[in-house]
mmCIF file of C-alpha atoms in Angstrom:
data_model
loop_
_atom_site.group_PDB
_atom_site.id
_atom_site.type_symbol
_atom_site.label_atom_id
_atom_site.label_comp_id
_atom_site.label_asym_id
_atom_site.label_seq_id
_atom_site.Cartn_x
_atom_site.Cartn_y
_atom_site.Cartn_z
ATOM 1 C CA UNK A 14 34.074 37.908 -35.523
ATOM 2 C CA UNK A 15 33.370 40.308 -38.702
ATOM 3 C CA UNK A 16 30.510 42.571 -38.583
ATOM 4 C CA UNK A 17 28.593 40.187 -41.530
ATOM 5 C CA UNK A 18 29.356 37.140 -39.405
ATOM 6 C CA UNK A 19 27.810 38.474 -36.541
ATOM 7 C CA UNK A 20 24.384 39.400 -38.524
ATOM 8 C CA UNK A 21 24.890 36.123 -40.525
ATOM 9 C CA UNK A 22 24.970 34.454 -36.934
ATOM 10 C CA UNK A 23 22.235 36.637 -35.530
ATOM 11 C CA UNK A 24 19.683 36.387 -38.819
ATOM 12 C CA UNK A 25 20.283 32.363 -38.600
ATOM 13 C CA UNK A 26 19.214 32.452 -34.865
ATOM 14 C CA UNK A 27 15.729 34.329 -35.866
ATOM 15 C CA UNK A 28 15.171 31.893 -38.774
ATOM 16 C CA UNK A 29 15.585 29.067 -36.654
ATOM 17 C CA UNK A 30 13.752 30.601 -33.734
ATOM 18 C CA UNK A 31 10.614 31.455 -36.628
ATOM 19 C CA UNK A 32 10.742 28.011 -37.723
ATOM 20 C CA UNK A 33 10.761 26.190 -34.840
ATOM 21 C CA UNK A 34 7.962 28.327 -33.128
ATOM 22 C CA UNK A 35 5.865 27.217 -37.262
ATOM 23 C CA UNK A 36 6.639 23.961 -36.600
ATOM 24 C CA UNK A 37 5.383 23.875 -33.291
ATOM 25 C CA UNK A 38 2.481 25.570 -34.125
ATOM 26 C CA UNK A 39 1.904 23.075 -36.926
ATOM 27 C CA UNK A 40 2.361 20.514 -34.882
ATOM 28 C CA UNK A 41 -0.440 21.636 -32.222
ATOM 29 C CA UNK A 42 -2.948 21.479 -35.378
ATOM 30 C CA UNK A 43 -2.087 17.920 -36.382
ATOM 31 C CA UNK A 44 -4.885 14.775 -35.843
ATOM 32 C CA UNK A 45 -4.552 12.422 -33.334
ATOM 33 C CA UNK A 46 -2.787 8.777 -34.396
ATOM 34 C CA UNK A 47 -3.364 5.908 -33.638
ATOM 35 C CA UNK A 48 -0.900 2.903 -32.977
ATOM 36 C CA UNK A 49 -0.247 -0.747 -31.630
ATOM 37 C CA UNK A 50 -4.325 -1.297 -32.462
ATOM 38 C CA UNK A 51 -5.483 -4.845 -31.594
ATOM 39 C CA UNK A 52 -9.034 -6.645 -30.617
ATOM 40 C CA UNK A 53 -9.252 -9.497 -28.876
ATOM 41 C CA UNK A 54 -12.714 -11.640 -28.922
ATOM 42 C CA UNK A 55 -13.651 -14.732 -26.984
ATOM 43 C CA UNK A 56 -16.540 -16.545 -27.796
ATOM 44 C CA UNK A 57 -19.370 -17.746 -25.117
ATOM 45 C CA UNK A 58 -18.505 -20.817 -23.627
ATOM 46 C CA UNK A 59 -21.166 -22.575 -21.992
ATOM 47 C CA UNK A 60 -22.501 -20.724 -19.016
ATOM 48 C CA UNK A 61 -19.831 -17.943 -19.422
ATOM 49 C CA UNK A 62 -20.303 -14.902 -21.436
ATOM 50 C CA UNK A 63 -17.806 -13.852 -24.313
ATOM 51 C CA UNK A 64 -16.341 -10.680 -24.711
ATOM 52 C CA UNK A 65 -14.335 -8.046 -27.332
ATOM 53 C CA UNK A 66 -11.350 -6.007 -26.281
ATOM 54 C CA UNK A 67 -9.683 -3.215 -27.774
ATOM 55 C CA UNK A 68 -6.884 -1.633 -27.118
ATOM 56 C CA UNK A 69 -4.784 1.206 -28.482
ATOM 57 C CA UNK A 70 -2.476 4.046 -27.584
ATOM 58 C CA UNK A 71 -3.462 7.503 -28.895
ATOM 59 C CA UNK A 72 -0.913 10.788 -29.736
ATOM 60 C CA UNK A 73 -2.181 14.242 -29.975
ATOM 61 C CA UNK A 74 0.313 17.081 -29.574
ATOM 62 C CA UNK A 75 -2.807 18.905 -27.737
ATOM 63 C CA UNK A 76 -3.610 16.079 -25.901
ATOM 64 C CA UNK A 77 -6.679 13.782 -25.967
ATOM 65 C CA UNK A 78 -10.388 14.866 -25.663
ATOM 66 C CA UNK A 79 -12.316 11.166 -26.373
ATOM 67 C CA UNK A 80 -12.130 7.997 -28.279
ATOM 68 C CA UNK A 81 -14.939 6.127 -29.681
ATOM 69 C CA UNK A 82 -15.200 2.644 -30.820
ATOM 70 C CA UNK A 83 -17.840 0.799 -32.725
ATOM 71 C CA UNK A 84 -17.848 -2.632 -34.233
ATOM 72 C CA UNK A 85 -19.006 -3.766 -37.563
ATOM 73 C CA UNK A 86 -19.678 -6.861 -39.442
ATOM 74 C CA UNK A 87 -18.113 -6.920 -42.757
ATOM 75 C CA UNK A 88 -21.302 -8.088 -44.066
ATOM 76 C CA UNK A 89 -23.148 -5.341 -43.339
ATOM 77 C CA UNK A 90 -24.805 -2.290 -44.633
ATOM 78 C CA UNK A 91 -21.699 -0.180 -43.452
ATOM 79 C CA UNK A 92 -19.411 -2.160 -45.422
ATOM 80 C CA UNK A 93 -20.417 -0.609 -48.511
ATOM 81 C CA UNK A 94 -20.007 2.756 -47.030
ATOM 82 C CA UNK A 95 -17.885 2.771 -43.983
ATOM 83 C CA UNK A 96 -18.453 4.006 -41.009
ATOM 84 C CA UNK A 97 -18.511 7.700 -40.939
ATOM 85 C CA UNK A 98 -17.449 10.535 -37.933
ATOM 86 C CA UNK A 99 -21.190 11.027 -37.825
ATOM 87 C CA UNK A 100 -21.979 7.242 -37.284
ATOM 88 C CA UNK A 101 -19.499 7.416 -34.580
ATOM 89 C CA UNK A 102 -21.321 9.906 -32.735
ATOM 90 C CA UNK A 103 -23.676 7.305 -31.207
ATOM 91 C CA UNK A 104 -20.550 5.017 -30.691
ATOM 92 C CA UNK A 105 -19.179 3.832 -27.096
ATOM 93 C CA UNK A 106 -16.455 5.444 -25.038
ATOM 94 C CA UNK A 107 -13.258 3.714 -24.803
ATOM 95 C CA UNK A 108 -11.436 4.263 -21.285
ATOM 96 C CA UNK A 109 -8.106 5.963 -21.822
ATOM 97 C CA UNK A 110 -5.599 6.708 -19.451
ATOM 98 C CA UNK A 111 -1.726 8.332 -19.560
ATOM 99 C CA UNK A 112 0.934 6.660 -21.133
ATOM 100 C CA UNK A 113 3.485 9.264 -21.872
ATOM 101 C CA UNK A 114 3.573 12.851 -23.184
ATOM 102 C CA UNK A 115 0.276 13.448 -25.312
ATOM 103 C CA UNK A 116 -0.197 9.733 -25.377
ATOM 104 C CA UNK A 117 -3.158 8.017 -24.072
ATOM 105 C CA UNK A 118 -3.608 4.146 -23.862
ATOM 106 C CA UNK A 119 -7.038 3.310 -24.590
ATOM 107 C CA UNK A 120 -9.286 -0.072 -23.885
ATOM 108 C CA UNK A 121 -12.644 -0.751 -24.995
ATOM 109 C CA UNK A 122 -14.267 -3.957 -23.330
ATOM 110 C CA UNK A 123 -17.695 -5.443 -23.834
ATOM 111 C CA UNK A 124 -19.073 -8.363 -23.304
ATOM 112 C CA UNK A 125 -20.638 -10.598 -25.340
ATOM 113 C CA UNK A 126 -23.539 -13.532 -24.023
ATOM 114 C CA UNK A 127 -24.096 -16.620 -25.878
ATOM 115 C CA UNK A 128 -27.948 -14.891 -26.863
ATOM 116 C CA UNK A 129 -25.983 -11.735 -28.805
ATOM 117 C CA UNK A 130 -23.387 -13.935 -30.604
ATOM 118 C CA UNK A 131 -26.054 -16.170 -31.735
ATOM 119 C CA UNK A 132 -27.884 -13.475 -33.668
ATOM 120 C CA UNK A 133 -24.835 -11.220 -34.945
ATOM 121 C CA UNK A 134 -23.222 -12.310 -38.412
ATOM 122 C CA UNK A 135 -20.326 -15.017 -38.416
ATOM 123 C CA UNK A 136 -17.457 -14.087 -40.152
ATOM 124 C CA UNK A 137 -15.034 -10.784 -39.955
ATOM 125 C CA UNK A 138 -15.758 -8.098 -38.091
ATOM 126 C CA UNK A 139 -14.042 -4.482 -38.247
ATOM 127 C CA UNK A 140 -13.127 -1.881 -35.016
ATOM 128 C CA UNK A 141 -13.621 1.775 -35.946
ATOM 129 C CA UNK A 142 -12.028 4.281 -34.100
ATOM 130 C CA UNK A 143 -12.485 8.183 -34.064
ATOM 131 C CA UNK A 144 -10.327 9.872 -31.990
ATOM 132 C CA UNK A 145 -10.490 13.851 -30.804
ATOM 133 C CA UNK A 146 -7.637 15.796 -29.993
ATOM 134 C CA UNK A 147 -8.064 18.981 -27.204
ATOM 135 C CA UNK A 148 -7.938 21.331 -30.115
ATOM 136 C CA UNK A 149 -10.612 19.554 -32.184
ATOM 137 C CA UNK A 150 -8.759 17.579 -35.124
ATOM 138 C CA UNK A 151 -10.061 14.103 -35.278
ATOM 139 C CA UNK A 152 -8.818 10.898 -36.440
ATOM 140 C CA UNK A 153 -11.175 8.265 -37.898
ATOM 141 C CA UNK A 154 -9.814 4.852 -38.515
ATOM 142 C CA UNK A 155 -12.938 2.515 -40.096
ATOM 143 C CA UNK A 156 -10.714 -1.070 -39.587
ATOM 144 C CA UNK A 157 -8.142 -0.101 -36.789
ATOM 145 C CA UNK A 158 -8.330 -3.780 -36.138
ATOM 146 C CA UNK A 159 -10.264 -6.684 -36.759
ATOM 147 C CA UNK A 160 -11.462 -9.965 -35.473
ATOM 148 C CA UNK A 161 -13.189 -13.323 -36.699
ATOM 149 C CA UNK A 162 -16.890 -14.474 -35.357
ATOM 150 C CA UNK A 163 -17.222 -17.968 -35.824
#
């Protein structure tokens, strides 16, 4: 091997060295996503109470802090301006728990009695989702899934 080939070779090794170690770095600062979101409502039914579950797995190269989740009528006063990170702050916990390398799968479960279905709107609801990564990006996703109240 030349004497150019050999820097050539070793100058190559430090730029992909540098940009690897950027990309990793830039990686670390990226916000949480989220995928595979779904809800899942059942309606009261007599003596038995309904309920809402949502599910979805969450990646953060930092790994996950929290998840909240809020539902919201379409018809409502939020529709016209969705639901904001500061709105979410009063939001419920989902439970999440490993799936794989900075990937969480997270479930959200409440129930719902024949007394709170009667006086909540009919028609589509929305599932908003804000997500915090360990290094404090956040995700907000106002209709990561929605379901039908009839």
């Amino acid at each position: 091997m030349t004497r150019g080939m050999a820097l050539s070779v070793a100058v190559g090794a430090v730029v992909l060295v540098g940009a690897g170690a950027y990309a990793l770095a830039y990686a670390g600062e990226q916000p949480p996503v989220l995928t595979h979101a779904t809800a899942r409502y059942s309606a009261p039914d007599g003596g038995r109470d309904g309920s809402l579950t949502f599910a979805t797995f969450v990646t953060a190269s930092s790994g996950v802090k929290g998840v909240k989740v809020l539902a919201w009528p379409q018809n409502s006063s939020l529709a016209k301006a969705n639901p904001t990170a500061k709105d979410m702050a009063a939001a419920e916990p989902a439970v999440c728990k490993p799936y794989k390398r900075h990937t969480v799968s997270c479930t959200y479960t409440v129930r719902a009695t024949s007394r709170e279905v009667e006086a909540s709107p009919r028609g589509v609801w929305h599932v908003a989702v804000l997500a915090t990564a360990r290094n404090g990006t956040t995700t907000l996703n106002t209709q990561a899934a929605n379901y039908t109240v009839r």
